[in-house]
Coordinates of C-alpha atoms in Angstrom, one line a residue:
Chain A
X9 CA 114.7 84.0 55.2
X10 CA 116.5 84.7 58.4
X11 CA 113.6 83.8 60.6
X12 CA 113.2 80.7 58.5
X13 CA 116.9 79.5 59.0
X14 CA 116.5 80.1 62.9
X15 CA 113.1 78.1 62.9
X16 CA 114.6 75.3 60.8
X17 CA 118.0 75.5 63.9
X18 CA 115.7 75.5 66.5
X19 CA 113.7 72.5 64.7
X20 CA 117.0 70.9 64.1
X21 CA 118.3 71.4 67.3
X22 CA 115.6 70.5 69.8
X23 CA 113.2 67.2 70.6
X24 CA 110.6 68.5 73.2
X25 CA 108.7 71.8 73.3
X26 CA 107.0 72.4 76.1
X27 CA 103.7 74.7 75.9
X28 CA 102.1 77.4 78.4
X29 CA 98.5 77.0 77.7
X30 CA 96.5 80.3 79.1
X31 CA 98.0 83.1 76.3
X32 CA 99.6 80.9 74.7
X33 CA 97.3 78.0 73.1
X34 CA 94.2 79.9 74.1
X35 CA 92.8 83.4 75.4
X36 CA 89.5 83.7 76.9
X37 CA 88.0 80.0 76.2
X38 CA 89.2 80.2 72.8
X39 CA 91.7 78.5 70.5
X40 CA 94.7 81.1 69.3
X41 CA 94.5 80.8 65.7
X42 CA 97.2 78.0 63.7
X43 CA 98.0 76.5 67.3
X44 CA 96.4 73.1 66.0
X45 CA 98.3 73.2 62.7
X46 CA 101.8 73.8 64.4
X47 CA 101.3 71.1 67.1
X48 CA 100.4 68.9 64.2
X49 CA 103.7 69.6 62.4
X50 CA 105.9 69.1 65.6
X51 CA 104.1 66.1 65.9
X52 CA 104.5 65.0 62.0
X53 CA 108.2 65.6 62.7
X54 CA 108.7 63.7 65.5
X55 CA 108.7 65.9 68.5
X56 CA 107.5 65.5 71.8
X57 CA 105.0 68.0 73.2
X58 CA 104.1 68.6 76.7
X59 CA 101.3 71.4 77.8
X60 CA 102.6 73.1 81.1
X61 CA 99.6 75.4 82.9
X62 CA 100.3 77.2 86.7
X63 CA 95.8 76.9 86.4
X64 CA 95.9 73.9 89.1
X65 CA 92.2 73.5 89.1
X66 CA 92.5 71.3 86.1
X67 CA 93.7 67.6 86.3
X68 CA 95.9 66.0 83.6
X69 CA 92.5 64.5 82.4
X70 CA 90.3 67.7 82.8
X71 CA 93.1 69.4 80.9
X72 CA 93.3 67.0 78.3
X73 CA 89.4 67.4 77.6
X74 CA 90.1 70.9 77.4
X75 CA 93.0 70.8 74.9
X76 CA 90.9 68.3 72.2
X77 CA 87.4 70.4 72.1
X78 CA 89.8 73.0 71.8
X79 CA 91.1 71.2 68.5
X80 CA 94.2 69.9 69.7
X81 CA 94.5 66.4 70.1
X82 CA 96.9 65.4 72.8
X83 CA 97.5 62.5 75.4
X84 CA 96.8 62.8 78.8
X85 CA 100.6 61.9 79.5
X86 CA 101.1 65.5 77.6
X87 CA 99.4 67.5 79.9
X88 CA 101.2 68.3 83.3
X89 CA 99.5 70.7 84.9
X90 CA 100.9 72.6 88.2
X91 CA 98.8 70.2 90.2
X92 CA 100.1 67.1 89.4
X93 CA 103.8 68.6 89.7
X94 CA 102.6 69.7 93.0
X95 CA 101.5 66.1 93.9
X96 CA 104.5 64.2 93.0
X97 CA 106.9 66.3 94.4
X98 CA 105.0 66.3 98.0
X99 CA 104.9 62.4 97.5
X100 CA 108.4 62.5 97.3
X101 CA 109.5 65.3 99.7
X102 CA 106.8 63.5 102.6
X103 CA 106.6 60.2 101.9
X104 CA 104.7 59.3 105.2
X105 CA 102.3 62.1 104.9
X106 CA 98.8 61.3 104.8
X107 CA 96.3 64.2 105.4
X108 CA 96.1 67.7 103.3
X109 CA 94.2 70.5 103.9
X110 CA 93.7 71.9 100.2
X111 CA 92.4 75.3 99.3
X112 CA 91.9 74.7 95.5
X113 CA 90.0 72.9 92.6
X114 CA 88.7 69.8 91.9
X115 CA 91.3 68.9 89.5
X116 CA 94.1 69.5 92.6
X117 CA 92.2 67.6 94.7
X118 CA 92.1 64.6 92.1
X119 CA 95.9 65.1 91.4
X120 CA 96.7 64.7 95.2
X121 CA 94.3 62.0 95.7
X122 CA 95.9 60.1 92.9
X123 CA 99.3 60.0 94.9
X124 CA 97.6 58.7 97.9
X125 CA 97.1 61.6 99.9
X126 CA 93.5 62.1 101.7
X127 CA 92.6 65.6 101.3
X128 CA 89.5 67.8 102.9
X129 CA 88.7 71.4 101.7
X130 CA 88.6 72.0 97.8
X131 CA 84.9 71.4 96.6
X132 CA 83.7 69.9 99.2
X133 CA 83.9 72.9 101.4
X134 CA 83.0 75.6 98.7
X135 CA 79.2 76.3 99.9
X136 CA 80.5 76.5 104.1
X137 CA 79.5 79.1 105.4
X138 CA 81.9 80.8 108.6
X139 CA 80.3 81.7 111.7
X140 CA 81.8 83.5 114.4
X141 CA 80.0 81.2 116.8
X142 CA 81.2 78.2 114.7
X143 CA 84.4 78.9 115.2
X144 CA 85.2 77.4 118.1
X145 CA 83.9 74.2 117.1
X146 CA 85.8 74.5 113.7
X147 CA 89.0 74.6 115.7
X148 CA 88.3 71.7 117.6
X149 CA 87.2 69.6 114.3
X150 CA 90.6 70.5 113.4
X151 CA 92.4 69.7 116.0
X152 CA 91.2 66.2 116.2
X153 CA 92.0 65.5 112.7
X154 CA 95.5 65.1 111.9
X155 CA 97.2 67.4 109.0
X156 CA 100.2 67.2 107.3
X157 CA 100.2 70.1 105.2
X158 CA 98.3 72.7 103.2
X159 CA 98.5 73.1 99.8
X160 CA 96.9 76.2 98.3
X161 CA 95.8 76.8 94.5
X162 CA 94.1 78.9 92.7
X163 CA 90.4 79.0 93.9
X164 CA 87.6 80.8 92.6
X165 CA 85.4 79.8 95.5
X166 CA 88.0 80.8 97.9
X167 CA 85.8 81.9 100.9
X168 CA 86.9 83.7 104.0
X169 CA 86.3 79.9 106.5
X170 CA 88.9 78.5 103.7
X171 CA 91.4 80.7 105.4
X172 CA 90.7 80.9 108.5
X173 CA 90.8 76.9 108.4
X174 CA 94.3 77.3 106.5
X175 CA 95.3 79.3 109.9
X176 CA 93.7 77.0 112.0
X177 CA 95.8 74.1 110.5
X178 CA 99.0 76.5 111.3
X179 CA 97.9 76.6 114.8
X180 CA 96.8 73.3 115.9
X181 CA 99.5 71.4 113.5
X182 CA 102.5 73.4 114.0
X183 CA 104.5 70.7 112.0
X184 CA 102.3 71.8 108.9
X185 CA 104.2 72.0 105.6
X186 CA 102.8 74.8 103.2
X187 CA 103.0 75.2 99.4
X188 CA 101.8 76.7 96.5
X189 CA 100.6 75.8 93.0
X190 CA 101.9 78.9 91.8
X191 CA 101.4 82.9 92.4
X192 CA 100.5 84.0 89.3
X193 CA 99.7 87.4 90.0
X194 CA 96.7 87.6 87.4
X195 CA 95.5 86.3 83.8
X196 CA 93.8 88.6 81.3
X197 CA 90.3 87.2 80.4
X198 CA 88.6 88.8 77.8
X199 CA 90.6 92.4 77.8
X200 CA 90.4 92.5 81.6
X201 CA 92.7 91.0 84.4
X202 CA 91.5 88.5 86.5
X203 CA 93.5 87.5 90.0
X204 CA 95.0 84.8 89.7
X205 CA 96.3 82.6 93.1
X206 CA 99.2 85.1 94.2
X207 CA 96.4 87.7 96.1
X208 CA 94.9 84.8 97.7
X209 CA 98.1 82.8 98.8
X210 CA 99.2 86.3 100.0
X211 CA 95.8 86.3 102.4
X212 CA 96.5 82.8 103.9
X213 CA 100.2 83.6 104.4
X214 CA 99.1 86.4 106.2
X215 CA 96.7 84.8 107.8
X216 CA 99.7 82.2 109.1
X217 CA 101.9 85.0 110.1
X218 CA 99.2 86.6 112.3
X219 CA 97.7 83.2 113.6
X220 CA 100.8 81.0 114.2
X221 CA 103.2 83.6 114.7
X222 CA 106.0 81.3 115.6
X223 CA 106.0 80.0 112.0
X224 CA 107.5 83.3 111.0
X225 CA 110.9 82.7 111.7
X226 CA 110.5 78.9 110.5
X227 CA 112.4 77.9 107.2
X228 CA 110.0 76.5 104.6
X229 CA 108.1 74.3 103.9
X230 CA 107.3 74.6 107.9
X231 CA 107.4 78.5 107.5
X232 CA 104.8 81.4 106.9
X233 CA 105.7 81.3 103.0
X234 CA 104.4 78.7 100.8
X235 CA 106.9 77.1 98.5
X236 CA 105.7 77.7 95.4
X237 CA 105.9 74.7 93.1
X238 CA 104.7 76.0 89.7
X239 CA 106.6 78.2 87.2
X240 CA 109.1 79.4 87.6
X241 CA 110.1 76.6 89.3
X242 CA 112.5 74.7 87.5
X243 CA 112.1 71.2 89.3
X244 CA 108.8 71.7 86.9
X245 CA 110.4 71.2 83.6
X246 CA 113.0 68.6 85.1
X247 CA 110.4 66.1 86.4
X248 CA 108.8 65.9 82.9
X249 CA 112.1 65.8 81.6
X250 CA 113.3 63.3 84.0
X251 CA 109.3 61.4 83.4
X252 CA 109.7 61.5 79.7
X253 CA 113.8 61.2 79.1
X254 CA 114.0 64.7 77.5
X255 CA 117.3 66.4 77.2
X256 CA 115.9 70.0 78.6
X257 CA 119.1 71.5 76.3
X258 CA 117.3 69.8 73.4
X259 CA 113.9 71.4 74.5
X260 CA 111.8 74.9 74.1
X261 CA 109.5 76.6 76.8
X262 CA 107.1 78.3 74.7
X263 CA 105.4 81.0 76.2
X264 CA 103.4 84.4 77.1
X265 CA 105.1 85.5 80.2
X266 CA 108.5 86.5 81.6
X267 CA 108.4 86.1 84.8
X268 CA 106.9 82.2 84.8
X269 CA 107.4 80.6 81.3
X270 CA 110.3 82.0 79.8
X271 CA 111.6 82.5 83.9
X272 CA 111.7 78.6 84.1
X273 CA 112.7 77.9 80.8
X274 CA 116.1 79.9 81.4
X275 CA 116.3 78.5 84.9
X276 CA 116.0 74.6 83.6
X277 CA 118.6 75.5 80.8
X278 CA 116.0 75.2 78.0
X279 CA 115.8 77.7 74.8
X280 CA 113.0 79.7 75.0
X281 CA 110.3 81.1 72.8
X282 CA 108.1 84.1 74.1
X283 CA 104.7 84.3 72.0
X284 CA 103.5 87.9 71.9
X285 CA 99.7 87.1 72.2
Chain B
X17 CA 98.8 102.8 147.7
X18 CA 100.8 104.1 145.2
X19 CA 98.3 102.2 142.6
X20 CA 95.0 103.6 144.3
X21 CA 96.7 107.3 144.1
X22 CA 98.0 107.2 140.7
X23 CA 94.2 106.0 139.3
X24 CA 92.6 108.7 141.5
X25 CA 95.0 111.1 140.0
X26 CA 93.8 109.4 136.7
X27 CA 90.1 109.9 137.1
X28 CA 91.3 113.7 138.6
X29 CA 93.0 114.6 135.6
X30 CA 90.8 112.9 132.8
X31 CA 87.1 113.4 131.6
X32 CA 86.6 111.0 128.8
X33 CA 87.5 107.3 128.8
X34 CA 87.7 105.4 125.0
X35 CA 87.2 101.9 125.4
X36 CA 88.1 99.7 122.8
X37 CA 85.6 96.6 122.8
X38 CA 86.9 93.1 121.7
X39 CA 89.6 91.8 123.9
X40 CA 89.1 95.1 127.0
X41 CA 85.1 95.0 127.7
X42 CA 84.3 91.4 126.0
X43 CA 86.2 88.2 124.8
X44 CA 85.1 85.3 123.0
X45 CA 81.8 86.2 123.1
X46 CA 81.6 86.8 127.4
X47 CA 81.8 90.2 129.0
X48 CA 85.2 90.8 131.5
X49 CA 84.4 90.6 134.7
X50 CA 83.5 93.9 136.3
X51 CA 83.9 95.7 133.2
X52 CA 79.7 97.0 134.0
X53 CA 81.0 97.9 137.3
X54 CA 83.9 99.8 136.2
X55 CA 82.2 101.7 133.4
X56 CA 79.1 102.8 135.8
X57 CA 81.7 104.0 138.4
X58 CA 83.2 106.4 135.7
X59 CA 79.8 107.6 134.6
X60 CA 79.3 108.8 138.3
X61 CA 81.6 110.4 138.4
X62 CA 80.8 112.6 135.4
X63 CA 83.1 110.8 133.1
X64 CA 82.0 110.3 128.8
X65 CA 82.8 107.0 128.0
X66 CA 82.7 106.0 124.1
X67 CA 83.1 102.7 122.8
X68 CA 85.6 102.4 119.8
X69 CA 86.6 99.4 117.8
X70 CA 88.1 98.2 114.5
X71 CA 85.6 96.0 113.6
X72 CA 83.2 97.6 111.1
X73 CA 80.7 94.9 110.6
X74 CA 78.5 96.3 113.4
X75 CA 76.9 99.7 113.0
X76 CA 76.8 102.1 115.6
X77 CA 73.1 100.6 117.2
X78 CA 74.3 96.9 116.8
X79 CA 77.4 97.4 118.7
X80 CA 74.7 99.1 121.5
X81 CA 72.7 96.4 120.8
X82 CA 75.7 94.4 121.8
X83 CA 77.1 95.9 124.8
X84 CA 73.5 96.3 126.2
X85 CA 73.5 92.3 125.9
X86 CA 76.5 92.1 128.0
X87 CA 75.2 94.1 130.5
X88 CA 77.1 97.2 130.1
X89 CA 74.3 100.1 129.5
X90 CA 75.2 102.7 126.6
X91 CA 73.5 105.4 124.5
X92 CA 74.0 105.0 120.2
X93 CA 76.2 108.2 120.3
X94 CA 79.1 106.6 122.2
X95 CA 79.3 103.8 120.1
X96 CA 81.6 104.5 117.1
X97 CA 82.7 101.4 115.4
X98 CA 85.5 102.1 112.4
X99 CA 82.5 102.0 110.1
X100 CA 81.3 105.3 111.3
X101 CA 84.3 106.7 111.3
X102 CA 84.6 105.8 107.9
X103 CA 81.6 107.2 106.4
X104 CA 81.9 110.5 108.5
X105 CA 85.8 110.8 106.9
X106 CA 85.0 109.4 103.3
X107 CA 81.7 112.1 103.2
X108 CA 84.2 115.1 104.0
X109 CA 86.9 114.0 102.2
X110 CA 85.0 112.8 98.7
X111 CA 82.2 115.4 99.6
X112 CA 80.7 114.2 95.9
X113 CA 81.6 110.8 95.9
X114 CA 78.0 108.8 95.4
X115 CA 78.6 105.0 94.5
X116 CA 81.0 102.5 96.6
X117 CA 81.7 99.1 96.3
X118 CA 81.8 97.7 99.8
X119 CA 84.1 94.6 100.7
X120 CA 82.0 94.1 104.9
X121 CA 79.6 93.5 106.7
X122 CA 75.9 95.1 106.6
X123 CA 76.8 97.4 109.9
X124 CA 79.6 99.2 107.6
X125 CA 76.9 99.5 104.6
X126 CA 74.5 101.0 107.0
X127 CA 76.4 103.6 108.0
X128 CA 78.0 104.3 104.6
X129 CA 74.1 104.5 103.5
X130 CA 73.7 107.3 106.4
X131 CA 75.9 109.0 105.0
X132 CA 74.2 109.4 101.6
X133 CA 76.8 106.9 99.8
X134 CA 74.7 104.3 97.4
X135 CA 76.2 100.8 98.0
X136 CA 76.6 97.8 96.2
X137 CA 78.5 94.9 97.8
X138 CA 78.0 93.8 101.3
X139 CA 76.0 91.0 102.6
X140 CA 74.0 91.2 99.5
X141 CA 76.6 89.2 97.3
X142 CA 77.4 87.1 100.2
X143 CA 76.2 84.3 98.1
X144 CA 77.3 84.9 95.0
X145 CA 79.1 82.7 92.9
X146 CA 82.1 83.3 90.5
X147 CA 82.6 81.9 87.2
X148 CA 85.0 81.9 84.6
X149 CA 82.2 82.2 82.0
X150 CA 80.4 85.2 83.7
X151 CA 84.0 87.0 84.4
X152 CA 82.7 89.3 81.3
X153 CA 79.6 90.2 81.7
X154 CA 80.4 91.1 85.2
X155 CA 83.4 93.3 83.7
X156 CA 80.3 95.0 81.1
X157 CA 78.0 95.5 84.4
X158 CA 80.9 97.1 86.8
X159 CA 82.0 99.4 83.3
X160 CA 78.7 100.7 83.1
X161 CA 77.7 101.7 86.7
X162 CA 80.0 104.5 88.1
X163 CA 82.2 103.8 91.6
X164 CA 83.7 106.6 93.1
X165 CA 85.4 104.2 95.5
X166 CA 86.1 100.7 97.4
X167 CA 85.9 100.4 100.9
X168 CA 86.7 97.0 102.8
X169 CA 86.0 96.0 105.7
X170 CA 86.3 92.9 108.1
X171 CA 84.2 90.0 105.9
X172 CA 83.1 86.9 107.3
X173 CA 81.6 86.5 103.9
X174 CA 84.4 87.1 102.3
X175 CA 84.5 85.5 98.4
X176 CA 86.7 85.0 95.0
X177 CA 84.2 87.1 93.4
X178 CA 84.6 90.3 96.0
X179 CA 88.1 90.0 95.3
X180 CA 87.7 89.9 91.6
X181 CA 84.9 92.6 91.5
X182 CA 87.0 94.7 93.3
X183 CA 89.8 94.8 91.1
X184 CA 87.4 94.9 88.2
X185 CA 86.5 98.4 89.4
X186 CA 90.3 99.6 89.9
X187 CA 90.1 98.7 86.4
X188 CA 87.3 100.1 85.0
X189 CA 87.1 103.6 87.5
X190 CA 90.8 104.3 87.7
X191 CA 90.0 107.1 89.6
X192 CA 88.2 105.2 92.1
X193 CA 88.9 105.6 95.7
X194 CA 90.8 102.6 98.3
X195 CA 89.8 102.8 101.5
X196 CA 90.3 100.3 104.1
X197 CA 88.4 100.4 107.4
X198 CA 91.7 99.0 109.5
X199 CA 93.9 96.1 109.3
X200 CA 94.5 94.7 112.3
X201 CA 96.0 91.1 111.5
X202 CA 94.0 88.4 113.6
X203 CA 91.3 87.8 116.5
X204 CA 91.8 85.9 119.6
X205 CA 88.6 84.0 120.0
X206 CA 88.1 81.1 122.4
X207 CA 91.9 80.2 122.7
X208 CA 92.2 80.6 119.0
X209 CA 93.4 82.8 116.3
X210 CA 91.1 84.0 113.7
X211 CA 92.4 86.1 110.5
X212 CA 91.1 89.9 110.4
X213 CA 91.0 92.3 108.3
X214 CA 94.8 92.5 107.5
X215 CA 95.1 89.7 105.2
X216 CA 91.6 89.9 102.7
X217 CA 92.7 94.0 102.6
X218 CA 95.8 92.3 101.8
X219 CA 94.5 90.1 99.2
X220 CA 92.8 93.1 97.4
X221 CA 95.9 95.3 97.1
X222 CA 97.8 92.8 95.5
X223 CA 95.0 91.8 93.1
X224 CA 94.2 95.9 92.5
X225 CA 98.1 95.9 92.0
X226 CA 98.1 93.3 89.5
X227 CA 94.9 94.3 88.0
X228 CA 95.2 97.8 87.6
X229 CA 99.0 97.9 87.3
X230 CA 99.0 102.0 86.7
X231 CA 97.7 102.4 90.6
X232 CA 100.9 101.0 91.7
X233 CA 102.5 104.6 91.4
X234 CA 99.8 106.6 92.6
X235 CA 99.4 108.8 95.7
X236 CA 96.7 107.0 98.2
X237 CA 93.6 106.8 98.3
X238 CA 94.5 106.4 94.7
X239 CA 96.7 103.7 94.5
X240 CA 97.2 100.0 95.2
X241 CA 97.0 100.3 99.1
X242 CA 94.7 101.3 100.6
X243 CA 94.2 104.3 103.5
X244 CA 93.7 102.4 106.8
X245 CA 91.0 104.6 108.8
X246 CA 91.1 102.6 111.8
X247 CA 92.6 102.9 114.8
X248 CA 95.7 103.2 115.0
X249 CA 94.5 106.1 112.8
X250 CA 94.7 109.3 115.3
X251 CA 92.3 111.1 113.1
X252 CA 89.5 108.4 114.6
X253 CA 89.9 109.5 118.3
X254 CA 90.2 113.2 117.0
X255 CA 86.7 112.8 114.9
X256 CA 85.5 111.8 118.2
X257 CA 86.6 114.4 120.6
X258 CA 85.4 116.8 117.7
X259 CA 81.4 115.4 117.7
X260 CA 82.0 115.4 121.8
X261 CA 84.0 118.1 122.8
X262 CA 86.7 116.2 124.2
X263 CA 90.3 117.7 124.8
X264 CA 92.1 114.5 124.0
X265 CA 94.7 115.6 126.7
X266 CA 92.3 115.1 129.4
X267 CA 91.3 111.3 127.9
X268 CA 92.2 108.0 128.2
X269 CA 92.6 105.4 125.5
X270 CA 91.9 101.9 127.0
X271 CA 92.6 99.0 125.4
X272 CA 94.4 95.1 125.1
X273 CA 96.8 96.0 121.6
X274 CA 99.8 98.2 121.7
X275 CA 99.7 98.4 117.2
X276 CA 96.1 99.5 118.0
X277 CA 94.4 101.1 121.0
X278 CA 97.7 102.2 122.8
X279 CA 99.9 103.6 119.3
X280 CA 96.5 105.3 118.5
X281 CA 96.2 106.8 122.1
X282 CA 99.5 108.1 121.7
X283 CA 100.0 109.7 118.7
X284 CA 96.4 111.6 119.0
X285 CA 97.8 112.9 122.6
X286 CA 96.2 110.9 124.9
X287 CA 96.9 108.9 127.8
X288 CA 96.5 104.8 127.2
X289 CA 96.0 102.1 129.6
X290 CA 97.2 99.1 128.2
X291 CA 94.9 95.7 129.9
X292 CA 96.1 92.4 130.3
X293 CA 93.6 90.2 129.5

């Protein structure tokens, strides 16, 4: 009865609920069960949902597609995914940049892309192969290329030429910014933990420490740490808010983890709700 | 004067020279000029001469092979990359240790193999893809083989899927082994920085952290980092004067990096020469 009266408050007091989707709408490829059924009745009564994933390699479409065969019909307006976050805030932090080297999926690429930027790397670079000997001649293609910035995701073709390219950004463009989709440090898959981007942003910011060395005293973005744009990042939660007029005291993170979801929903001043999938 | 009698006091007082390769005898590909001369005047004099360096993708004949090519004559024997160090160590210290997952190149394999070790890894899953979908059934095949142990090494190959098998067998073989080859942080080649083995060692501690979260408060070589054999591992230059009957006192570390080749030389009681080049 008491959980009931604190469901029907938490109902009564809030117009937004914003969703983690890995762990909390699905686990390993599949739907958790009733997650259909309760996104129906916040719908039925009026409330706005947004889905809210650190997984970058997804666009706002690609994530959308996922949601509905899923079961879970949703706009593409709903889904926000790290990537387009990361894309509108670099429009607005570098207006007049132009050129990104991306480590990442297709769906970060298309988020960037979308906001004007040209990118290279992401798929396109996925079957490259590094060769010592081609290494000098990789550093001159990058050098006569201009870069504004890096922007790293998680990338499960991440090869070893993908970061030493990232470095050699660092060192011919010293004026590189550098950020992050997120560093989650792993997702469970099936019973078993999969890394997730924070191993491999921790490579290419090691990589820039070692490569441009005189980054390492830089204040970011221009440093040897990626700003990591993602949960827990609460500018996350405020640009939907601030996209969709929601009152972030009248809405709920809902999710699996502490140190992202429920993280950012305490830093953006929202209620929280912690699933225990 | 003073510089002719202090390296005739030198060659007086020392009978073994340890040359480290990459950056000392060769750079970028091109030997340093007189470094033939140089090494032939030692050896008439009666002086061993051994070539040691921290990269482990060559085995002990391809790093001949090598130096032969730049003109700078040498037997198999004084060649001892990290890799052979490695093998000799991890064989004495795991004396029934049979199966290792191997993060390098196919020199490191091929001396782990002479060794007895059965590998998997290496250059044979250079070109092996991840996927999301296959992320269990390569968790079923890595539960069902035994590992006694990981072992990276400097990849030019370097993939997602290395990263993620690797922590897949932290998970699986808890008692599995973590053994790193060295970490040296980057390469100068042609002008240019390239990453080493420092940051992908990097990015497998932090995914075996996340992974296999119980390591984190083990003792190495059970736990999240890994033991760096390399120089500047004294142990390596001991292993050597052990096979060669060399009273480290009476030898001479030569080399370009003072976190290396000199801190090695110095903590395993030798003298160091430190070259500028």
């Amino acid at each position: 009865a008491s959980q009931q009266k604190s469901v029907a408050t938490l109902l009564g007091d809030c117009d937004a609920f914003l969703f983690d989707c890995d762990g909390t709408l699905y686990h390993a490829g599949e739907v958790i069960p009733h997650v259909a059924e309760a996104i129906g009745h916040l719908r039925s009564l009026g409330k706005a949902v947004f889905f809210v994933t650190n997984t970058s390699s997804r666009s706002r479409e690609q994530l959308q597609a996922k949601l509905q065969a899923l079961g879970v019909p949703c706009e593409a307006e709903e889904c926000v995914p790290s990537g387009v976050f990361t894309a509108s805030y670099l429009r607005q932090a570098h207006p007049s940049a132009v050129r990104l080297y991306v480590v990442g999926g297709g769906g970060l690429v298309d988020e960037l892309q979308k906001e004007g930027f040209i990118c290279t790397g992401g798929p396109a670079e996925d079957d490259e192969k590094f060769t010592e000997e081609g290494f000098k001649s990789l550093a001159d293609a990058v050098g006569e290329e201009m870069f504004d910035g890096v922007v790293v995701g998680w990338d499960t073709a991440l090869t070893y030429r993908k970061v030493a390219k990232s470095a050699l950004v660092f060192q011919r463009h010293p004026e590189a910014f550098f950020y992050a989709t997120n560093d989650d440090a792993a997702d469970r898959v099936g019973g078993w933990m999969l890394p997730g981007n924070g191993p491999l942003l921790g490579a290419i910011e090691a990589a820039c420490a070692a490569c441009a060395p005189e980054r390492r005293d830089r204040e970011p973005p221009f440093g040897a740490k990626a700003v990591v744009l993602g949960k827990p990042n609460p500018a996350y939660a405020r640009k939907i808010a601030e996209w969709h007029r929601v009152d972030l005291r009248r809405a709920v993170m809902v999710g699996d983890r502490l140190d992202t979801d429920i993280a950012m929903g305490q830093q953006a001043g929202m209620r929280s709700l912690l699933v225990l999938t």
